[in-house]
XYZ file of N, CA and C in Angstrom:
672
model
N 100.680 84.383 101.162
C 99.896 85.443 101.764
C 100.787 86.559 102.225
N 101.937 86.243 102.890
C 102.980 87.177 103.345
C 103.473 88.098 102.239
N 103.680 87.451 101.083
C 104.107 88.133 99.877
C 103.030 89.149 99.381
N 101.775 88.612 99.397
C 100.738 89.552 98.968
C 100.568 90.723 99.931
N 100.708 90.411 101.189
C 100.697 91.596 102.195
C 101.646 92.595 101.962
N 102.929 92.162 101.681
C 103.986 93.177 101.385
C 103.710 93.899 100.125
N 103.172 93.191 99.204
C 102.829 93.902 97.953
C 101.714 94.969 98.137
N 100.748 94.541 98.876
C 99.619 95.564 99.221
C 100.174 96.740 99.909
N 101.060 96.563 100.912
C 101.579 97.654 101.660
C 102.382 98.536 100.689
N 103.242 98.001 99.872
C 103.960 98.754 98.953
C 103.083 99.619 97.981
N 101.950 98.960 97.565
C 100.897 99.618 96.654
C 100.354 100.808 97.355
N 99.885 100.636 98.652
C 99.259 101.648 99.347
C 100.189 102.935 99.462
N 101.430 102.661 99.747
C 102.305 103.782 99.994
C 102.756 104.468 98.623
N 102.757 103.551 97.580
C 103.080 104.216 96.241
C 101.877 105.072 95.796
N 100.700 104.662 96.262
C 99.453 105.475 95.831
C 99.437 106.721 96.684
N 100.152 106.877 97.649
C 100.261 108.104 98.293
C 99.699 108.107 99.678
N 99.176 106.894 100.209
C 98.430 106.854 101.496
C 99.525 106.760 102.624
N 99.392 107.624 103.586
C 100.193 107.659 104.728
C 99.852 106.614 105.794
N 98.614 106.242 105.711
C 97.981 105.338 106.691
C 96.823 104.660 106.016
N 96.649 103.383 106.368
C 95.469 102.628 105.814
C 95.120 101.430 106.702
N 94.015 100.819 106.529
C 93.652 99.629 107.174
C 93.252 98.532 106.195
N 93.065 97.351 106.646
C 92.646 96.226 105.839
C 91.332 95.575 106.177
N 90.712 94.960 105.273
C 89.419 94.182 105.499
C 89.531 92.924 104.622
N 89.146 91.866 105.103
C 89.131 90.668 104.298
C 88.333 89.557 104.846
N 87.957 88.601 104.020
C 87.284 87.389 104.325
C 88.052 86.214 103.717
N 88.049 85.091 104.393
C 88.720 83.892 103.857
C 90.158 84.243 103.487
N 90.608 84.101 102.195
C 91.926 84.457 101.732
C 92.286 85.886 102.158
N 91.346 86.820 102.033
C 91.572 88.110 102.381
C 91.817 88.379 103.899
N 91.107 87.529 104.611
C 91.357 87.540 106.140
C 92.833 87.066 106.423
N 93.256 86.131 105.642
C 94.571 85.538 105.892
C 95.671 86.637 105.385
N 95.349 87.391 104.361
C 96.205 88.476 104.003
C 96.256 89.527 104.970
N 95.153 89.865 105.543
C 95.128 90.820 106.670
C 95.861 90.409 107.781
N 95.823 89.148 108.126
C 96.600 88.578 109.282
C 98.147 88.870 109.071
N 98.501 88.594 107.801
C 99.902 88.809 107.442
C 100.244 90.318 107.522
N 99.434 91.212 107.156
C 99.611 92.584 107.406
C 99.743 93.009 108.800
N 98.935 92.348 109.689
C 98.933 92.585 111.071
C 100.368 92.063 111.637
N 100.822 91.006 111.129
C 102.130 90.424 111.600
C 103.247 91.334 111.101
N 103.105 91.808 109.834
C 104.143 92.743 109.257
C 104.095 94.034 110.014
N 102.911 94.509 110.307
C 102.593 95.811 111.063
C 103.527 96.924 110.473
N 103.461 97.197 109.225
C 104.182 98.264 108.643
C 103.897 99.574 109.057
N 104.809 100.663 108.847
C 104.475 101.984 109.224
C 103.121 102.507 108.488
N 102.311 103.121 109.266
C 101.029 103.508 108.747
C 99.845 102.618 108.741
N 100.135 101.337 109.182
C 99.044 100.372 109.230
C 98.133 100.553 110.436
N 96.963 100.830 110.203
C 96.014 101.150 111.348
C 95.506 99.992 112.027
N 95.228 98.921 111.279
C 94.580 97.679 111.825
C 93.875 96.910 110.795
N 93.315 95.703 111.237
C 92.682 94.909 110.302
C 91.258 94.471 110.721
N 90.312 94.398 109.849
C 88.969 93.920 110.185
C 88.731 92.781 109.262
N 88.267 91.658 109.851
C 88.170 90.393 109.262
C 86.860 89.761 109.514
N 86.361 88.889 108.658
C 85.130 88.065 108.945
C 85.506 86.632 109.551
N 86.766 86.304 109.620
C 87.229 85.058 110.293
C 88.603 85.268 110.781
N 88.865 84.678 112.014
C 90.221 84.478 112.448
C 90.394 82.972 112.678
N 91.122 82.439 111.717
C 91.333 80.958 111.668
C 92.213 80.422 112.822
N 91.637 80.489 114.029
C 92.364 79.892 115.179
C 91.730 78.581 115.680
N 92.561 77.585 115.637
C 92.092 76.277 115.969
C 92.660 75.725 117.255
N 92.003 74.692 117.900
C 92.611 74.141 119.136
C 94.006 73.670 118.919
N 94.880 73.901 119.871
C 96.221 73.419 119.721
C 96.540 72.004 120.209
N 95.517 71.515 120.988
C 95.662 70.143 121.540
C 95.862 70.319 123.096
N 96.022 71.476 123.588
C 96.135 71.632 125.035
C 94.754 71.554 125.636
N 94.490 70.566 126.502
C 93.238 70.423 127.142
C 92.683 71.740 127.870
N 93.627 72.493 128.372
C 93.298 73.712 129.136
C 92.522 74.739 128.294
N 92.692 74.640 126.894
C 91.950 75.526 125.989
C 90.485 75.383 126.137
N 89.983 74.173 126.516
C 88.596 73.859 126.611
C 88.096 74.076 127.883
N 88.847 74.627 128.920
C 88.338 74.808 130.231
C 87.129 75.805 130.349
N 87.169 76.806 129.582
C 85.994 77.788 129.646
C 84.985 77.628 128.603
N 85.079 76.533 127.842
C 84.102 76.327 126.711
C 82.663 76.080 127.250
N 81.654 76.679 126.626
C 80.338 76.440 126.821
C 79.636 75.909 125.548
N 78.308 75.818 125.592
C 77.616 75.288 124.373
C 77.892 76.050 123.088
N 78.191 77.382 123.089
C 78.478 78.156 121.995
C 79.794 77.708 121.283
N 80.750 77.585 122.216
C 82.106 77.206 121.714
C 82.067 75.750 121.101
N 81.404 74.838 121.726
C 81.303 73.449 121.241
C 80.456 73.464 119.932
N 79.490 74.227 119.790
C 78.779 74.316 118.507
C 79.730 74.838 117.491
N 80.582 75.700 117.700
C 81.579 76.232 116.703
C 82.458 75.116 116.372
N 82.908 74.262 117.259
C 83.762 73.086 117.022
C 83.015 72.199 116.093
N 81.738 71.971 116.359
C 80.948 71.068 115.494
C 80.841 71.587 114.042
N 80.778 72.963 113.962
C 80.705 73.566 112.623
C 82.089 73.282 111.883
N 83.207 73.383 112.573
C 84.445 73.041 111.999
C 84.486 71.599 111.586
N 84.012 70.628 112.327
C 83.945 69.301 112.051
C 83.039 69.037 110.819
N 81.952 69.679 110.743
C 81.110 69.583 109.569
C 81.707 69.996 108.269
N 82.694 71.106 108.439
C 83.247 71.618 107.220
C 84.313 70.621 106.521
N 84.868 69.783 107.419
C 85.877 69.007 106.899
C 85.479 68.049 105.642
N 84.359 67.431 105.770
C 84.090 66.476 104.585
C 83.452 67.305 103.326
N 83.169 68.587 103.529
C 82.516 69.415 102.430
C 83.569 70.392 101.950
N 84.795 70.481 102.525
C 85.655 71.473 102.064
C 86.875 70.861 101.368
N 86.500 69.836 100.577
C 87.545 69.107 99.824
C 88.413 69.907 98.874
N 87.821 71.017 98.434
C 88.478 71.854 97.524
C 89.898 72.377 98.015
N 89.893 72.548 99.405
C 91.147 72.945 100.009
C 92.175 71.910 99.708
N 92.036 70.647 99.910
C 93.002 69.665 99.629
C 93.339 69.566 98.209
N 92.302 69.683 97.348
C 92.645 69.637 95.924
C 93.567 70.706 95.485
N 93.194 72.013 95.864
C 93.956 73.140 95.475
C 95.394 73.137 96.174
N 95.457 72.491 97.295
C 96.761 72.478 97.974
C 97.660 71.409 97.508
N 97.201 70.434 96.698
C 97.973 69.300 96.283
C 98.041 69.161 94.747
N 96.872 69.320 94.099
C 96.871 69.156 92.660
C 96.017 70.263 92.036
N 96.557 71.518 92.247
C 95.688 72.632 91.748
C 95.610 72.678 90.152
N 96.636 72.208 89.411
C 96.582 72.351 87.971
C 95.608 71.241 87.438
N 95.410 70.172 88.176
C 94.516 69.244 87.576
C 93.064 69.668 87.427
N 92.545 70.302 88.527
C 91.244 70.808 88.480
C 91.176 72.106 87.646
N 92.272 72.755 87.566
C 92.343 73.964 86.812
C 91.973 73.697 85.331
N 92.398 72.619 84.781
C 92.211 72.290 83.313
C 90.750 72.287 83.079
N 89.987 71.527 83.926
C 88.534 71.360 83.689
C 87.777 72.668 83.796
N 88.246 73.483 84.769
C 87.529 74.756 85.013
C 87.753 75.728 83.845
N 89.103 75.759 83.323
C 89.466 76.698 82.330
C 88.778 76.159 80.918
N 88.459 74.855 80.844
C 88.031 74.342 79.483
C 86.482 74.416 79.353
N 85.765 74.445 80.490
C 84.252 74.261 80.388
C 83.517 75.312 81.295
N 82.651 76.002 80.725
C 81.816 76.834 81.503
C 81.012 76.054 82.551
N 80.629 74.744 82.233
C 79.866 73.914 83.154
C 80.736 73.593 84.269
N 82.011 73.272 83.956
C 83.001 73.045 85.014
C 83.158 74.279 85.971
N 83.113 75.389 85.328
C 83.277 76.643 86.169
C 81.961 76.872 87.072
N 80.884 76.542 86.481
C 79.630 76.704 87.262
C 79.692 75.711 88.446
N 80.065 74.407 88.075
C 80.020 73.352 89.148
C 80.989 73.775 90.294
N 82.243 74.251 89.925
C 83.128 74.613 90.954
C 82.576 75.686 91.861
N 81.685 76.475 91.203
C 81.259 77.730 91.961
C 80.040 77.390 92.886
N 79.710 76.090 93.091
C 78.657 75.747 94.026
C 79.064 76.168 95.357
N 80.280 76.483 95.601
C 80.748 76.909 96.843
C 79.939 78.238 97.348
N 79.490 79.030 96.348
C 78.699 80.158 96.626
C 77.379 79.752 97.385
N 76.986 78.513 97.225
C 75.821 78.081 98.031
C 76.122 77.589 99.342
N 77.210 78.186 99.984
C 77.607 77.879 101.317
C 77.858 76.339 101.435
N 78.512 75.773 100.415
C 78.952 74.365 100.384
C 77.792 73.347 100.579
N 76.587 73.816 100.057
C 75.405 72.969 100.102
C 74.639 72.872 101.323
N 74.837 73.657 102.313
C 74.198 73.558 103.558
C 72.728 74.363 103.581
N 72.436 74.856 102.446
C 71.094 75.507 102.309
C 70.863 76.840 103.022
N 71.925 77.324 103.528
C 71.805 78.709 104.250
C 72.230 79.866 103.505
N 72.703 79.683 102.283
C 73.263 80.859 101.494
C 72.139 81.796 101.142
N 72.489 83.089 101.310
C 71.655 84.247 100.800
C 72.159 84.868 99.503
N 73.140 84.266 98.882
C 73.746 84.757 97.667
C 72.700 84.492 96.524
N 72.302 85.548 95.838
C 71.305 85.431 94.758
C 71.944 84.727 93.545
N 71.081 84.101 92.720
C 71.487 83.374 91.490
C 72.247 84.392 90.514
N 71.749 85.563 90.429
C 72.359 86.576 89.577
C 73.817 87.028 90.072
N 73.965 86.959 91.373
C 75.239 87.265 91.925
C 76.237 86.149 91.607
N 75.703 84.900 91.729
C 76.527 83.765 91.438
C 77.043 83.819 89.946
N 76.055 84.109 88.942
C 76.322 84.117 87.616
C 77.330 85.226 87.311
N 77.197 86.422 88.007
C 78.159 87.482 87.792
C 79.670 87.054 88.211
N 79.714 86.462 89.367
C 81.029 85.964 89.802
C 81.654 85.012 88.855
N 80.807 84.003 88.441
C 81.257 82.993 87.518
C 81.752 83.636 86.179
N 80.904 84.498 85.667
C 81.252 85.224 84.534
C 82.577 86.007 84.499
N 82.819 86.647 85.591
C 84.067 87.363 85.797
C 85.253 86.436 85.748
N 85.117 85.274 86.420
C 86.236 84.289 86.477
C 86.310 83.628 85.050
N 85.204 83.342 84.334
C 85.329 82.667 83.155
C 85.929 83.601 82.060
N 85.404 84.910 81.966
C 85.882 85.756 80.858
C 87.413 86.181 81.086
N 87.872 86.122 82.321
C 89.325 86.465 82.553
C 90.188 85.291 82.833
N 89.547 84.112 82.803
C 90.288 82.797 82.986
C 91.224 82.811 84.211
N 90.608 83.292 85.412
C 91.399 83.488 86.506
C 90.963 82.587 87.740
N 90.004 81.623 87.493
C 89.634 80.817 88.621
C 90.704 79.975 89.186
N 91.471 79.392 88.247
C 92.567 78.524 88.635
C 93.699 79.349 89.397
N 93.991 80.587 88.898
C 94.886 81.425 89.464
C 94.513 81.719 90.992
N 93.190 82.033 91.158
C 92.620 82.280 92.413
C 92.840 81.133 93.441
N 92.795 79.904 92.860
C 92.965 78.815 93.810
C 94.268 78.321 94.103
N 95.186 78.774 93.396
C 96.599 78.333 93.687
C 97.308 78.816 94.993
N 96.602 79.783 95.547
C 97.188 80.201 96.847
C 97.168 79.127 97.878
N 96.301 78.171 97.758
C 96.225 77.033 98.680
C 97.526 76.388 98.605
N 97.908 76.003 97.351
C 99.188 75.292 97.173
C 100.433 76.122 97.674
N 100.412 77.376 97.265
C 101.548 78.242 97.646
C 101.684 78.294 99.164
N 100.472 78.494 99.860
C 100.546 78.563 101.405
C 100.904 77.287 101.982
N 100.428 76.212 101.332
C 100.667 74.824 102.010
C 102.210 74.563 102.000
N 102.907 75.117 101.016
C 104.368 74.841 100.881
C 105.281 76.054 101.168
N 104.633 77.118 101.919
C 105.388 78.285 102.206
C 106.342 78.147 103.395
N 106.151 77.197 104.199
C 107.102 76.962 105.394
C 106.855 77.975 106.499
N 105.666 78.715 106.460
C 105.360 79.786 107.408
C 105.124 79.048 108.842
N 105.660 79.678 109.874
C 105.398 79.200 111.118
C 104.358 80.026 111.873
N 103.599 79.469 112.822
C 102.557 80.180 113.537
C 103.190 81.476 114.193
N 102.386 82.533 114.235
C 102.934 83.772 114.889
C 101.716 84.569 115.484
N 102.052 85.413 116.474
C 100.987 86.125 117.208
C 100.792 87.473 116.580
N 99.605 87.881 116.165
C 99.363 89.216 115.650
C 99.095 90.187 116.832
N 99.726 91.250 116.830
C 99.544 92.367 117.915
C 98.887 93.566 117.315
N 98.640 93.566 116.068
C 97.964 94.844 115.414
C 96.375 94.921 115.834
N 95.909 96.128 115.961
C 94.533 96.266 116.236
C 93.621 95.445 115.350
N 92.766 94.714 115.956
C 91.963 93.710 115.163
C 90.493 93.819 115.496
N 89.591 93.787 114.408
C 88.210 93.794 114.428
C 87.621 92.472 113.882
N 86.670 91.916 114.413
C 86.111 90.596 113.954
C 84.633 90.772 113.740
N 84.099 90.359 112.643
C 82.671 90.231 112.526
C 82.293 88.828 112.211
N 81.482 88.092 113.037
C 81.208 86.720 112.959
C 79.684 86.605 112.375
N 79.524 85.945 111.280
C 78.178 85.726 110.746
C 77.711 84.377 111.051
N 76.352 84.310 111.209
C 75.693 83.103 111.680
C 76.055 81.824 110.946
N 76.146 81.795 109.614
C 76.289 80.653 108.883
C 77.694 80.678 108.136
N 78.703 81.299 108.761
C 80.018 81.224 108.403
C 80.814 80.463 109.352
N 82.155 80.392 109.087
C 83.133 79.887 109.961
C 82.890 80.588 111.363
N 82.818 79.858 112.379
C 82.544 80.390 113.786
C 83.856 80.593 114.492
N 84.408 81.745 114.450
C 85.643 82.081 115.186
C 85.300 82.000 116.750
N 86.203 81.181 117.324
C 86.036 81.106 118.814
C 87.012 82.075 119.538
N 86.314 83.020 120.322
C 87.006 84.098 120.772
C 88.244 83.803 121.638
N 88.140 82.836 122.547
C 89.330 82.540 123.413
C 90.422 82.016 122.546
N 90.328 81.238 121.537
C 91.289 80.857 120.712
C 91.828 81.903 119.803
N 90.930 82.856 119.370
C 91.376 83.983 118.611
C 92.194 84.942 119.388
N 91.861 85.048 120.732
C 92.735 85.916 121.475
C 94.029 85.325 121.914
N 94.110 84.103 121.801
C 95.499 83.494 121.871
C 96.395 83.845 120.819
N 95.901 83.980 119.592
C 96.697 84.349 118.460
C 96.645 85.742 118.063
N 95.807 86.588 118.652
C 95.680 87.955 118.406
C 95.445 88.732 119.607
N 96.499 89.544 120.023
C 96.502 90.028 121.359
C 95.852 91.467 121.516
N 95.363 91.975 120.437
C 94.711 93.343 120.464
C 93.429 93.301 119.750
N 92.490 92.369 120.094
C 91.122 92.470 119.541
C 90.339 93.610 120.165
N 90.042 94.634 119.400
C 89.394 95.732 119.991
C 87.947 95.819 119.561
N 87.558 94.993 118.662
C 86.145 95.123 118.221
C 85.670 93.732 117.882
N 84.399 93.367 118.323
C 83.900 91.982 118.071
C 82.418 92.060 117.834
N 81.950 91.586 116.706
C 80.490 91.619 116.455
C 79.963 90.362 116.011
N 78.792 89.945 116.361
C 78.141 88.688 115.884
C 76.837 89.113 115.300
N 76.661 88.376 114.102
C 75.264 88.757 113.348
C 74.422 87.546 113.157
N 73.104 87.719 113.262
C 72.195 86.506 113.220
C 71.958 86.002 111.810
N 72.303 86.747 110.745
C 72.147 86.267 109.419
C 73.449 86.545 108.588
N 73.569 85.853 107.520
C 74.721 85.974 106.660
C 75.676 84.816 106.764
N 76.395 84.542 105.748
C 77.239 83.391 105.783
C 78.651 83.799 105.226
N 79.174 82.759 104.551
C 80.545 82.902 104.200
C 80.831 84.044 103.181
N 79.813 84.351 102.410
C 79.951 85.437 101.406
C 79.143 86.648 101.853
N 79.242 86.945 103.196
C 78.519 88.054 103.793
C 78.511 89.293 103.014
N 79.589 89.710 102.406
C 79.758 90.873 101.614
C 78.709 90.977 100.415
N 78.371 89.725 99.973
C 77.326 89.642 98.892
C 75.952 89.471 99.543
N 75.870 88.797 100.719
C 74.571 88.403 101.266
C 73.979 89.608 102.066
N 74.866 90.262 102.951
C 74.325 91.330 103.834
C 75.479 92.449 103.834
N 75.560 93.094 102.701
C 76.650 94.138 102.516
C 76.476 95.319 103.494
N 75.226 95.625 103.811
C 74.996 96.723 104.711
C 75.480 96.521 106.037
N 75.350 95.175 106.542
C 75.920 94.874 107.823
C 77.390 94.936 107.889
N 78.092 94.385 106.742
C 79.527 94.372 106.764
C 80.087 95.822 106.743
N 79.481 96.651 105.795
C 79.859 98.035 105.719
C 79.804 98.768 107.159
N 78.609 98.543 107.825
C 78.401 99.244 109.153
C 79.439 98.773 110.195
N 79.797 97.538 110.131
C 80.786 97.068 111.083
C 82.143 97.512 110.700
N 82.409 97.770 109.487
C 83.752 98.215 109.098
C 83.771 99.679 109.686
N 82.872 100.361 109.435
C 82.906 101.829 109.906
C 82.992 101.896 111.395
N 82.291 101.063 112.059
C 82.355 100.989 113.578
C 83.735 100.652 113.948
N 84.424 99.641 113.420
C 85.752 99.271 113.796
C 86.727 100.365 113.596
N 86.742 101.067 112.540
C 87.703 102.051 112.228
C 87.369 103.442 113.086
N 86.043 103.619 113.370
C 85.718 104.648 114.302
C 86.280 104.436 115.720
N 86.256 103.225 116.090
C 86.791 102.934 117.441
C 88.316 103.242 117.508
N 88.989 102.914 116.329
C 90.386 103.157 116.261
C 90.750 104.615 116.305
N 89.880 105.415 115.750
C 90.064 106.846 115.715
C 89.956 107.443 117.090
N 89.087 106.786 117.969
C 88.917 107.306 119.362
C 90.274 107.144 120.143
N 90.927 106.154 119.751
C 92.314 105.872 120.516
C 93.384 106.869 119.980
């Protein structure tokens, strides 16, 4: 992710932008975090749909937790048994890649993730799923897209604190970022929104809400 962030920064400057900001979800949120840590000249800030901040084991972190925070922890616990693709991609990415690249049925099966990991809350339409699957299938890039898990797992990166201006949009059926933990790892959260609908693929499910929140975040940065 750090390498991708450096590449994106170089690309933006080569395209002639003196300043820019980033937006991302899931892997894109991780790349945005790396851009925040890099904080290159002209970087305005990052807007993400998740900040992956987890309990460190310090009991003091739970001191101010209420029902909302504990519900978020339960959501993390629920994800563990349904998020096996993380472990597969981080340890044997090429094994599953063969089946995906060889069979459109394998490609479709792997893309059940668009249904919010089977929890029944996804707002992604069937045609949207078929479009995504078709793009991956015709370009044979699903395996490539998954290998970042393996690369990141073996990167040797150490935890670091992001000080760049940060905006967060939390959607009801997505990973529930816990604000106190996020503020531990990100010292300049200037924008925080929570939405009653939308899930992990919010940009497909509720694109208007994502766009409006992006505009609101960067408008706040302009005020400063």
